[in-house]
């Protein structure tokens, strides 16, 4: 990802967590692309991950994040 896309995804994540919005996140894990949908409940900048409040309690490494869409 280029710097502009990283910044755009970061802004969407901040907007979603502050306004309790549902997000759909495309990410890469174990050589496959995955989608995770739910509300953000944690953004950890120091350890570089986010957690989504869904059935799986998905934890996504920020380096694996590809795209963020707000529902």
Short mmCIF file of N, CA and C in Angstrom, two decimals:
data_model
loop_
_atom_site.label_atom_id
_atom_site.label_comp_id
_atom_site.label_asym_id
_atom_site.label_seq_id
_atom_site.Cartn_x
_atom_site.Cartn_y
_atom_site.Cartn_z
N UNK A 1 0.84 -1.18 0.00
CA UNK A 1 0.00 0.00 0.00
C UNK A 1 0.88 1.24 0.00
N UNK A 2 0.38 2.26 -0.65
CA UNK A 2 1.13 3.51 -0.62
C UNK A 2 0.73 4.34 0.61
N UNK A 3 1.49 5.37 0.85
CA UNK A 3 1.29 6.20 2.06
C UNK A 3 -0.10 6.83 2.12
N UNK A 4 -0.64 7.22 0.98
CA UNK A 4 -1.97 7.85 0.94
C UNK A 4 -3.05 6.84 1.35
N UNK A 5 -2.95 5.63 0.88
CA UNK A 5 -3.95 4.61 1.23
C UNK A 5 -3.86 4.24 2.72
N UNK A 6 -2.65 4.19 3.26
CA UNK A 6 -2.47 3.91 4.68
C UNK A 6 -3.13 5.01 5.51
N UNK A 7 -2.92 6.26 5.12
CA UNK A 7 -3.51 7.39 5.84
C UNK A 7 -5.03 7.37 5.75
N UNK A 8 -5.56 7.05 4.58
CA UNK A 8 -7.02 6.99 4.39
C UNK A 8 -7.63 5.89 5.26
N UNK A 9 -7.00 4.70 5.30
CA UNK A 9 -7.49 3.61 6.14
C UNK A 9 -7.43 4.00 7.62
N UNK A 10 -6.38 4.68 8.01
CA UNK A 10 -6.24 5.13 9.40
C UNK A 10 -7.35 6.09 9.78
N UNK A 11 -7.68 7.01 8.90
CA UNK A 11 -8.76 7.96 9.16
C UNK A 11 -10.11 7.25 9.29
N UNK A 12 -10.35 6.27 8.44
CA UNK A 12 -11.59 5.50 8.51
C UNK A 12 -11.69 4.71 9.82
N UNK A 13 -10.57 4.13 10.24
CA UNK A 13 -10.57 3.40 11.50
C UNK A 13 -10.87 4.31 12.68
N UNK A 14 -10.26 5.48 12.70
CA UNK A 14 -10.51 6.43 13.78
C UNK A 14 -11.96 6.89 13.79
N UNK A 15 -12.50 7.19 12.62
CA UNK A 15 -13.90 7.60 12.50
C UNK A 15 -14.82 6.50 13.02
N UNK A 16 -14.54 5.27 12.63
CA UNK A 16 -15.39 4.14 13.01
C UNK A 16 -15.36 3.90 14.52
N UNK A 17 -14.19 3.95 15.13
CA UNK A 17 -14.12 3.65 16.57
C UNK A 17 -14.73 4.78 17.40
N UNK A 18 -14.56 6.02 16.97
CA UNK A 18 -15.10 7.15 17.73
C UNK A 18 -16.61 7.29 17.59
N UNK A 19 -17.16 6.79 16.48
CA UNK A 19 -18.59 6.91 16.24
C UNK A 19 -19.33 5.58 16.31
N UNK A 20 -18.62 4.53 16.79
CA UNK A 20 -19.21 3.20 16.95
C UNK A 20 -19.87 2.70 15.66
N UNK A 21 -19.14 2.84 14.56
CA UNK A 21 -19.64 2.43 13.25
C UNK A 21 -19.15 1.03 12.90
N UNK A 22 -19.92 0.33 12.10
CA UNK A 22 -19.54 -0.99 11.62
C UNK A 22 -18.57 -0.83 10.45
N UNK A 23 -17.52 -1.66 10.48
CA UNK A 23 -16.53 -1.63 9.40
C UNK A 23 -16.46 -2.99 8.74
N UNK A 24 -16.02 -2.98 7.50
CA UNK A 24 -15.71 -4.21 6.78
C UNK A 24 -14.25 -4.08 6.37
N UNK A 25 -13.43 -5.00 6.83
CA UNK A 25 -11.99 -4.91 6.65
C UNK A 25 -11.50 -6.05 5.76
N UNK A 26 -10.80 -5.69 4.73
CA UNK A 26 -10.14 -6.67 3.87
C UNK A 26 -8.70 -6.77 4.35
N UNK A 27 -8.25 -8.00 4.60
CA UNK A 27 -6.89 -8.19 5.09
C UNK A 27 -6.31 -9.49 4.55
N UNK A 28 -5.00 -9.60 4.69
CA UNK A 28 -4.26 -10.74 4.19
C UNK A 28 -3.76 -11.55 5.38
N UNK A 29 -4.02 -12.87 5.35
CA UNK A 29 -3.57 -13.73 6.44
C UNK A 29 -3.40 -15.16 5.92
N UNK A 30 -2.30 -15.77 6.27
CA UNK A 30 -2.04 -17.16 5.88
C UNK A 30 -2.16 -17.38 4.37
N UNK A 31 -1.60 -16.48 3.62
CA UNK A 31 -1.54 -16.54 2.14
C UNK A 31 -2.90 -16.38 1.45
N UNK A 32 -3.91 -15.89 2.18
CA UNK A 32 -5.23 -15.68 1.60
C UNK A 32 -5.78 -14.32 1.99
N UNK A 33 -6.69 -13.82 1.18
CA UNK A 33 -7.40 -12.59 1.51
C UNK A 33 -8.64 -12.96 2.31
N UNK A 34 -8.93 -12.15 3.33
CA UNK A 34 -10.08 -12.38 4.20
C UNK A 34 -10.86 -11.09 4.36
N UNK A 35 -12.14 -11.25 4.73
CA UNK A 35 -12.99 -10.11 5.06
C UNK A 35 -13.47 -10.30 6.49
N UNK A 36 -13.47 -9.21 7.24
CA UNK A 36 -13.99 -9.24 8.61
C UNK A 36 -14.93 -8.05 8.76
N UNK A 37 -16.08 -8.29 9.37
CA UNK A 37 -17.07 -7.23 9.53
C UNK A 37 -17.51 -7.17 10.99
N UNK A 38 -17.63 -5.95 11.49
CA UNK A 38 -18.08 -5.75 12.86
C UNK A 38 -17.71 -4.36 13.34
N UNK A 39 -17.87 -4.14 14.62
CA UNK A 39 -17.51 -2.85 15.22
C UNK A 39 -16.11 -2.96 15.82
N UNK A 40 -15.33 -1.91 15.64
CA UNK A 40 -14.00 -1.88 16.23
C UNK A 40 -14.12 -1.70 17.73
N UNK A 41 -13.34 -2.45 18.49
CA UNK A 41 -13.32 -2.18 19.92
C UNK A 41 -11.91 -1.89 20.42
N UNK A 42 -10.91 -2.02 19.55
CA UNK A 42 -9.57 -1.66 19.98
C UNK A 42 -8.69 -1.37 18.77
N UNK A 43 -7.94 -0.28 18.86
CA UNK A 43 -6.88 0.03 17.92
C UNK A 43 -5.61 0.18 18.74
N UNK A 44 -4.66 -0.71 18.54
CA UNK A 44 -3.41 -0.67 19.29
C UNK A 44 -2.29 -0.26 18.34
N UNK A 45 -1.94 1.01 18.39
CA UNK A 45 -0.92 1.56 17.50
C UNK A 45 0.47 1.04 17.87
N UNK A 46 0.75 0.89 19.15
CA UNK A 46 2.06 0.44 19.60
C UNK A 46 2.36 -0.97 19.11
N UNK A 47 1.40 -1.88 19.30
CA UNK A 47 1.59 -3.28 18.88
C UNK A 47 1.08 -3.57 17.48
N UNK A 48 0.53 -2.56 16.84
CA UNK A 48 0.11 -2.59 15.43
C UNK A 48 -0.95 -3.65 15.12
N UNK A 49 -2.08 -3.56 15.83
CA UNK A 49 -3.20 -4.43 15.51
C UNK A 49 -4.52 -3.73 15.85
N UNK A 50 -5.59 -4.26 15.29
CA UNK A 50 -6.94 -3.82 15.64
C UNK A 50 -7.74 -5.05 16.04
N UNK A 51 -8.79 -4.84 16.82
CA UNK A 51 -9.69 -5.93 17.19
C UNK A 51 -11.10 -5.52 16.79
N UNK A 52 -11.80 -6.47 16.22
CA UNK A 52 -13.17 -6.25 15.77
C UNK A 52 -14.11 -7.08 16.64
N UNK A 53 -15.17 -6.45 17.10
CA UNK A 53 -16.17 -7.13 17.92
C UNK A 53 -17.16 -7.84 17.00
N UNK A 54 -16.84 -9.08 16.67
CA UNK A 54 -17.73 -9.92 15.88
C UNK A 54 -17.70 -11.31 16.50
N UNK A 55 -18.31 -12.29 15.88
CA UNK A 55 -18.40 -13.63 16.46
C UNK A 55 -17.02 -14.23 16.74
N UNK A 56 -16.06 -13.95 15.87
CA UNK A 56 -14.72 -14.52 16.02
C UNK A 56 -13.79 -13.67 16.87
N UNK A 57 -14.23 -12.45 17.26
CA UNK A 57 -13.35 -11.51 17.98
C UNK A 57 -12.04 -11.36 17.19
N UNK A 58 -12.18 -10.99 15.94
CA UNK A 58 -11.08 -10.93 14.99
C UNK A 58 -10.01 -9.93 15.41
N UNK A 59 -8.76 -10.39 15.35
CA UNK A 59 -7.60 -9.53 15.61
C UNK A 59 -6.82 -9.46 14.29
N UNK A 60 -6.56 -8.24 13.83
CA UNK A 60 -5.90 -8.04 12.54
C UNK A 60 -4.65 -7.20 12.74
N UNK A 61 -3.55 -7.71 12.24
CA UNK A 61 -2.29 -6.98 12.25
C UNK A 61 -2.43 -5.80 11.27
N UNK A 62 -2.05 -4.61 11.69
CA UNK A 62 -2.18 -3.44 10.82
C UNK A 62 -1.37 -3.57 9.54
N UNK A 63 -0.28 -4.34 9.58
CA UNK A 63 0.53 -4.54 8.37
C UNK A 63 -0.19 -5.43 7.36
N UNK A 64 -1.19 -6.19 7.80
CA UNK A 64 -1.94 -7.08 6.91
C UNK A 64 -3.20 -6.43 6.36
N UNK A 65 -3.52 -5.26 6.85
CA UNK A 65 -4.73 -4.56 6.45
C UNK A 65 -4.62 -4.06 5.01
N UNK A 66 -5.64 -4.30 4.22
CA UNK A 66 -5.64 -3.88 2.82
C UNK A 66 -6.62 -2.75 2.58
N UNK A 67 -7.85 -2.90 3.08
CA UNK A 67 -8.87 -1.88 2.83
C UNK A 67 -9.86 -1.83 3.99
N UNK A 68 -10.38 -0.63 4.22
CA UNK A 68 -11.39 -0.41 5.26
C UNK A 68 -12.59 0.25 4.62
N UNK A 69 -13.77 -0.34 4.85
CA UNK A 69 -15.01 0.26 4.38
C UNK A 69 -15.92 0.45 5.58
N UNK A 70 -16.57 1.59 5.64
CA UNK A 70 -17.51 1.87 6.73
C UNK A 70 -18.92 1.62 6.23
N UNK A 71 -19.67 0.82 7.00
CA UNK A 71 -21.06 0.51 6.63
C UNK A 71 -21.98 1.66 6.98
#
